Coordinates of N, CA and C and ligand atoms in Angstrom, one line a residue:
M1 N 51.9 43.5 137.5 CA 50.9 43.4 138.5 C 49.8 44.3 137.8
K2 N 48.4 43.7 137.8 CA 47.4 44.4 137.4 C 46.5 45.0 138.4
I3 N 46.8 46.4 138.7 CA 45.8 47.0 139.6 C 44.6 47.3 139.2
K4 N 43.5 46.9 140.1 CA 42.2 47.5 139.8 C 42.2 49.0 139.7
L5 N 41.6 49.6 138.7 CA 41.2 50.9 138.5 C 40.1 51.3 139.2
H6 N 40.2 52.6 139.8 CA 39.0 53.2 140.6 C 38.2 54.0 139.3
P7 N 36.9 53.9 139.7 CA 35.9 54.4 138.7 C 36.2 55.9 138.4
T8 N 36.0 56.4 137.4 CA 36.2 57.9 136.9 C 35.5 58.1 135.8
R9 N 35.0 59.6 135.8 CA 33.9 59.9 134.5 C 34.9 60.5 133.5
I10 N 36.1 60.3 133.6 CA 37.0 60.7 132.4 C 36.7 59.8 131.2
D11 N 36.9 60.4 130.3 CA 36.2 59.4 129.2 C 37.3 58.6 128.3
L12 N 38.6 58.8 128.7 CA 39.6 57.7 128.0 C 39.1 56.4 128.2
P13 N 39.3 55.6 127.3 CA 39.0 54.2 127.5 C 39.9 53.6 128.4
K14 N 39.1 52.6 129.2 CA 39.9 52.0 130.4 C 41.3 51.3 130.1
A15 N 41.5 50.8 128.8 CA 42.4 50.1 128.5 C 43.6 51.1 128.4
A16 N 43.3 52.2 127.7 CA 44.3 53.2 127.4 C 44.7 53.9 128.7
R17 N 43.7 54.0 129.5 CA 44.1 54.6 130.9 C 45.1 53.7 131.5
R18 N 44.7 52.6 131.5 CA 45.6 51.5 132.4 C 47.2 51.5 131.7
K19 N 47.3 51.7 130.4 CA 48.6 51.7 130.0 C 49.5 53.2 130.3
V20 N 48.5 54.2 130.3 CA 49.0 55.6 130.7 C 49.3 55.8 132.3
I21 N 48.7 55.0 133.0 CA 48.9 55.0 134.5 C 50.3 54.1 134.5
D22 N 50.5 53.0 133.8 CA 51.9 52.5 134.1 C 53.0 53.3 133.5
L23 N 52.7 53.9 132.4 CA 53.8 54.9 131.9 C 54.1 55.9 133.0
L24 N 53.0 56.6 133.6 CA 53.2 57.6 134.5 C 53.9 56.9 135.8
N25 N 53.6 55.9 136.2 CA 54.2 55.2 137.2 C 55.9 55.0 137.0
Q26 N 55.9 54.4 135.6 CA 57.3 54.2 135.4 C 58.2 55.6 135.6
N27 N 57.7 56.7 135.0 CA 58.4 58.0 135.1 C 58.5 58.4 136.7
L28 N 57.3 58.2 137.3 CA 57.4 58.7 138.7 C 58.5 57.8 139.3
A29 N 58.8 56.8 139.3 CA 60.0 56.1 140.0 C 61.1 56.8 139.3
D30 N 61.5 57.1 138.1 CA 62.7 57.8 137.7 C 62.8 59.0 138.3
V31 N 61.9 59.7 138.4 CA 61.9 61.3 138.8 C 62.0 61.3 140.2
L32 N 61.6 60.4 141.0 CA 61.8 60.3 142.5 C 63.2 59.9 142.6
D33 N 63.7 59.1 141.9 CA 65.1 58.6 142.1 C 66.0 59.8 141.8
L34 N 65.6 60.4 140.5 CA 66.3 61.7 140.2 C 66.4 62.8 141.2
G35 N 65.3 62.8 142.1 CA 65.1 64.2 143.1 C 66.3 63.7 144.3
L36 N 66.1 62.5 144.5 CA 66.9 61.8 145.7 C 68.3 61.9 145.2
Q37 N 68.8 61.7 144.0 CA 70.1 61.9 143.5 C 70.5 63.4 143.8
A38 N 69.6 64.2 143.4 CA 70.0 65.6 143.5 C 70.1 66.2 145.1
K39 N 69.4 65.4 145.9 CA 69.6 65.7 147.4 C 71.0 65.2 147.7
Q40 N 71.3 64.0 147.4 CA 72.5 63.3 147.5 C 73.7 64.3 147.1
A41 N 73.6 65.0 146.1 CA 74.8 65.9 145.7 C 74.6 67.0 146.3
H42 N 73.3 67.6 146.9 CA 73.1 68.8 147.5 C 74.0 68.6 149.1
W43 N 73.7 67.4 149.6 CA 74.3 67.3 150.9 C 75.9 67.0 150.9
N44 N 76.5 66.3 149.8 CA 77.7 66.0 149.8 C 78.7 66.6 149.1
V45 N 78.4 67.6 148.3 CA 79.2 68.4 147.4 C 80.3 69.2 148.3
K46 N 81.5 69.1 147.7 CA 82.5 70.0 148.5 C 83.2 70.6 147.6
G47 N 84.0 71.8 148.0 CA 85.1 72.3 147.1 C 84.6 74.0 146.9
P48 N 85.6 74.6 146.3 CA 85.5 75.9 146.2 C 84.3 76.7 145.8
Q49 N 83.3 75.9 145.1 CA 82.1 76.2 144.5 C 80.9 75.9 145.3
F50 N 81.3 75.6 146.6 CA 80.6 74.7 147.4 C 79.0 75.2 147.4
I51 N 78.8 76.7 148.0 CA 77.8 77.4 148.2 C 76.7 77.3 146.9
A52 N 77.5 77.6 145.9 CA 76.5 77.8 144.6 C 76.1 76.5 144.1
L53 N 76.8 75.2 144.4 CA 76.5 74.2 144.0 C 75.5 73.5 145.0
H54 N 75.6 73.8 146.1 CA 74.9 73.3 147.3 C 73.3 73.7 147.0
E55 N 73.4 74.9 146.8 CA 72.0 75.8 146.3 C 71.5 75.2 145.2
L56 N 72.4 75.1 144.1 CA 71.6 74.5 142.8 C 71.2 73.2 142.9
F57 N 71.8 72.4 143.6 CA 71.3 71.0 143.6 C 70.0 70.9 144.6
D58 N 70.0 71.8 145.2 CA 68.6 71.9 146.2 C 67.6 72.4 145.2
K59 N 67.9 73.4 144.3 CA 66.8 73.8 143.4 C 66.4 72.9 142.5
L60 N 67.5 72.0 142.1 CA 67.0 70.7 141.3 C 65.9 69.8 142.0
A61 N 66.3 69.5 143.3 CA 65.5 68.7 144.1 C 64.0 69.3 144.0
E62 N 64.0 70.6 144.4 CA 62.6 71.2 144.6 C 61.8 71.1 143.3
E63 N 62.4 71.3 142.2 CA 61.7 71.3 140.9 C 61.3 70.2 140.6
L64 N 62.2 68.8 140.7 CA 61.8 67.5 140.4 C 60.7 67.2 141.3
E65 N 60.6 67.6 142.3 CA 59.5 67.1 143.4 C 58.3 67.6 142.9
E66 N 58.3 68.8 142.2 CA 57.1 69.3 141.6 C 56.6 68.6 140.4
F67 N 57.7 67.9 139.7 CA 57.5 67.1 138.7 C 56.8 65.7 139.0
S68 N 57.2 65.3 140.1 CA 56.8 64.0 140.6 C 55.4 64.2 141.2
D69 N 55.1 65.3 141.7 CA 53.8 65.6 142.2 C 52.8 65.6 141.1
D70 N 53.0 66.4 140.1 CA 52.1 66.2 138.8 C 52.0 64.9 138.2
I71 N 53.1 64.2 138.1 CA 53.1 62.7 137.5 C 52.3 61.9 138.3
A72 N 52.4 61.8 139.7 CA 51.7 61.0 140.5 C 50.1 61.5 140.6
E73 N 49.8 62.6 140.6 CA 48.5 62.9 140.7 C 47.8 62.8 139.6
R74 N 48.5 62.8 138.3 CA 47.8 62.3 137.2 C 47.5 61.0 137.0
A75 N 48.1 60.0 137.6 CA 47.9 58.8 137.6 C 46.8 58.4 138.5
V76 N 46.7 59.1 139.5 CA 45.5 58.8 140.5 C 44.2 59.5 139.7
A77 N 44.3 60.5 139.3 CA 43.3 61.2 138.5 C 42.5 60.5 137.4
L78 N 43.5 59.6 136.8 CA 43.0 58.6 135.8 C 42.5 57.4 136.5
G79 N 42.4 57.3 137.7 CA 41.8 56.2 138.3 C 42.8 54.9 138.8
G80 N 44.1 55.5 138.8 CA 45.1 54.3 139.2 C 45.6 54.7 140.5
V81 N 46.6 53.9 140.9 CA 47.2 54.4 142.3 C 48.6 54.7 142.0
A82 N 49.1 55.8 142.5 CA 50.6 56.4 142.4 C 51.4 55.5 143.1
L83 N 52.7 55.0 142.4 CA 53.6 54.0 143.1 C 54.8 54.8 143.4
G84 N 54.7 55.4 144.7 CA 56.1 56.1 145.0 C 56.8 55.7 146.4
T85 N 56.5 54.4 146.8 CA 57.4 54.0 147.8 C 58.8 53.9 147.5
S86 N 59.7 53.8 148.7 CA 61.0 53.7 148.3 C 61.3 52.3 147.6
Q87 N 60.5 51.1 148.1 CA 60.7 49.9 147.5 C 60.5 49.8 146.0
V88 N 59.4 50.6 145.6 CA 59.1 50.6 144.1 C 60.2 51.5 143.2
I89 N 60.6 52.6 144.0 CA 61.7 53.3 143.4 C 62.7 52.5 143.2
A90 N 63.2 51.6 144.1 CA 64.4 51.0 143.9 C 64.2 49.8 142.9
K91 N 63.2 49.3 143.0 CA 63.0 48.1 141.9 C 63.0 48.8 140.4
Q92 N 62.0 49.7 140.4 CA 61.7 50.5 138.9 C 62.3 51.5 138.3
S93 N 63.2 52.2 138.9 CA 63.9 53.2 138.4 C 64.7 52.9 137.4
R94 N 64.9 53.3 136.1 CA 65.8 53.1 135.0 C 67.2 53.9 135.2
L95 N 67.2 54.8 136.2 CA 68.7 55.4 136.3 C 69.6 54.7 136.7
N96 N 70.6 55.0 136.3 CA 72.1 54.5 137.1 C 72.0 54.8 138.5
A97 N 72.5 54.0 139.4 CA 72.6 54.4 140.6 C 73.6 55.6 140.8
Y98 N 73.3 56.6 141.8 CA 74.2 57.6 142.1 C 75.2 57.3 142.9
P99 N 76.5 57.5 142.4 CA 77.7 57.3 143.2 C 77.6 58.0 144.5
T100 N 77.9 57.2 145.6 CA 78.0 57.7 146.9 C 79.4 58.2 147.3
S101 N 80.4 57.9 146.4 CA 81.8 58.1 146.8 C 82.1 59.5 146.3
L102 N 81.3 60.4 145.6 CA 81.7 61.8 145.2 C 81.8 62.8 146.2
A103 N 82.8 63.6 146.1 CA 82.9 64.9 146.8 C 83.0 66.1 145.9
A104 N 84.0 66.0 145.2 CA 84.4 67.3 144.2 C 83.1 67.9 143.4
G105 N 82.9 69.3 143.4 CA 82.0 69.8 142.7 C 81.9 69.3 141.3
H106 N 83.0 69.3 140.5 CA 82.9 68.8 139.3 C 82.6 67.4 138.9
A107 N 82.6 66.6 140.1 CA 82.2 65.1 139.9 C 80.7 64.8 140.2
H108 N 80.0 65.9 141.0 CA 78.9 65.9 141.1 C 78.1 66.5 139.9
I109 N 78.8 67.6 139.5 CA 78.0 68.1 138.2 C 78.0 67.4 137.0
E110 N 79.2 66.5 136.9 CA 79.0 65.4 135.8 C 77.9 64.3 136.0
A111 N 78.0 64.0 137.2 CA 77.0 62.8 137.6 C 75.5 63.4 137.5
M112 N 75.2 64.6 138.1 CA 73.8 65.0 137.8 C 73.5 65.3 136.3
A113 N 74.6 65.7 135.7 CA 74.3 66.3 134.2 C 74.1 64.8 133.5
N114 N 74.6 63.6 133.8 CA 74.3 62.3 133.3 C 72.9 61.8 133.6
A115 N 72.7 62.2 134.9 CA 71.2 61.6 135.3 C 70.3 62.4 134.8
L116 N 70.4 63.7 134.8 CA 69.4 64.6 134.0 C 69.1 64.3 132.7
A117 N 70.1 64.1 132.1 CA 70.2 63.6 130.4 C 69.5 62.3 130.2
Q118 N 69.7 61.4 131.2 CA 69.1 59.9 131.2 C 67.6 60.0 131.3
F119 N 67.0 60.8 132.3 CA 65.8 61.1 132.6 C 65.2 61.9 131.4
G120 N 65.8 62.9 131.1 CA 65.3 63.8 129.7 C 65.0 62.9 128.6
K121 N 65.8 61.9 128.3 CA 65.5 61.2 127.2 C 64.4 60.3 127.3
S122 N 64.4 59.7 128.5 CA 63.2 58.7 128.6 C 61.8 59.4 128.7
I123 N 61.9 60.8 129.3 CA 60.7 61.5 129.4 C 60.2 62.0 128.1
R124 N 61.4 62.3 127.3 CA 60.7 62.5 125.8 C 60.2 61.6 125.2
A125 N 60.5 60.2 125.4 CA 60.0 59.1 124.8 C 58.6 58.9 125.4
A126 N 58.6 59.3 126.6 CA 57.0 59.2 127.1 C 56.0 60.1 126.4
I127 N 56.3 61.2 126.0 CA 55.5 62.1 125.3 C 54.8 61.4 124.2
D128 N 55.6 60.5 123.4 CA 55.2 59.9 122.2 C 54.2 58.7 122.9
G129 N 54.8 58.1 123.8 CA 54.1 57.1 124.3 C 52.6 57.5 124.6
A130 N 52.5 58.6 125.4 CA 51.2 59.1 126.1 C 50.2 59.3 124.6
T131 N 51.0 60.2 123.6 CA 50.3 60.7 122.4 C 49.6 59.3 121.7
S132 N 50.4 58.1 121.6 CA 49.9 57.0 120.8 C 48.8 56.3 121.6
L133 N 48.8 56.7 122.9 CA 47.6 56.2 123.6 C 46.4 57.1 123.8
G134 N 46.5 58.0 122.8 CA 45.3 58.9 122.7 C 45.2 59.9 124.0
D135 N 46.4 60.1 124.8 CA 46.2 60.8 126.0 C 46.9 62.3 126.1
A136 N 46.1 63.3 125.2 CA 47.0 64.5 125.0 C 47.4 65.2 126.2
D137 N 46.6 65.0 127.1 CA 46.9 65.8 128.4 C 48.0 65.2 129.2
T138 N 48.3 63.9 129.2 CA 49.5 63.2 130.0 C 50.5 63.7 128.8
A139 N 50.6 63.5 127.6 CA 51.6 64.1 126.7 C 52.1 65.4 127.0
D140 N 51.1 66.3 127.2 CA 51.4 67.6 127.6 C 52.0 67.7 129.0
L141 N 51.5 67.1 129.8 CA 52.4 66.9 131.1 C 53.7 66.5 130.8
F142 N 53.9 65.3 130.1 CA 55.4 65.0 130.0 C 56.2 66.1 129.5
T143 N 55.6 66.8 128.2 CA 56.2 67.6 127.6 C 56.6 68.9 128.5
G144 N 56.0 69.2 129.2 CA 56.2 70.5 130.4 C 57.5 69.8 131.4
V145 N 57.4 68.5 131.7 CA 58.4 67.8 132.4 C 59.7 67.9 131.7
S146 N 59.5 67.3 130.4 CA 60.7 67.3 129.5 C 61.3 68.8 129.2
R147 N 60.5 69.7 129.0 CA 61.0 71.3 128.6 C 61.8 71.4 130.2
G148 N 61.3 71.6 131.4 CA 61.7 71.6 132.7 C 63.2 71.1 132.8
T149 N 63.0 69.6 132.4 CA 64.4 68.8 132.7 C 65.4 69.4 131.7
D150 N 65.3 69.9 130.5 CA 66.0 70.5 129.6 C 66.5 71.7 130.4
K151 N 65.6 72.4 130.9 CA 66.2 73.6 131.5 C 67.2 73.3 132.6
L152 N 66.9 72.3 133.5 CA 67.7 72.2 134.7 C 69.0 71.6 134.0
L153 N 68.9 70.8 133.2 CA 70.2 70.1 132.6 C 71.3 71.3 132.1
W154 N 70.6 72.4 131.6 CA 71.5 73.6 131.2 C 71.9 74.3 132.3
L155 N 71.2 74.4 133.5 CA 71.7 74.9 134.5 C 73.2 74.2 135.2
V156 N 73.0 72.8 135.0 CA 74.1 72.0 135.3 C 75.2 72.1 134.3
E157 N 74.8 71.9 133.1 CA 75.8 71.6 132.1 C 76.6 73.1 131.9
A158 N 76.1 74.3 132.3 CA 76.7 75.4 132.2 C 77.8 75.5 132.7
H159 N 78.3 74.6 133.8 CA 79.4 74.5 134.3 C 80.4 73.9 133.8
L160 N 80.1 72.9 132.7 CA 81.0 72.2 132.1 C 81.4 72.8 130.7
Q161 N 80.7 73.7 130.2 CA 80.8 74.2 128.9 C 82.0 75.3 128.5
V162 N 82.5 75.7 129.6 CA 83.5 76.9 129.2 C 84.6 76.2 130.5
K163 N 85.9 76.2 129.7 CA 87.0 75.8 130.9 C 87.6 77.1 131.2
E164 N 87.7 77.3 132.6 CA 88.1 78.5 133.1 C 89.7 78.2 133.2
Ligands
FE2_201 FE1 69.5 71.3 152.7

């Protein structure tokens, strides 16, 4: 669907802006889905590490919400429309569906680590995408999100790296 761009004084060429906005919206759908997955884990985790994991998953959701806000607002700043409705997320997200059957802490940790890694891979690719479209600012935004996602993945994977 070709959405009409809003006029802006930003000097990036229109054709490039259109492609960058599409790239932003694709990653917006992914990160919104990921944030909901973190909430799903936050609400449903059980087990002896309950409180630590319940809080960790909420922290993930909060940080992911900040990423989604930055990505959405960049799309609008470039003259686009941020596409963040549940219908668009469900249709566009490239993440695997989060399993609704999980309860045990280790199962949620594994699922969140997989989801963060999947998003981390595509956001890293988006850095190159924005660079090749001549938009260093969006590339920088994606780089920050990528670095932040790697950090969140560390917080989750640390639970898997040593057997007790
Ligand atoms: Fe809560």
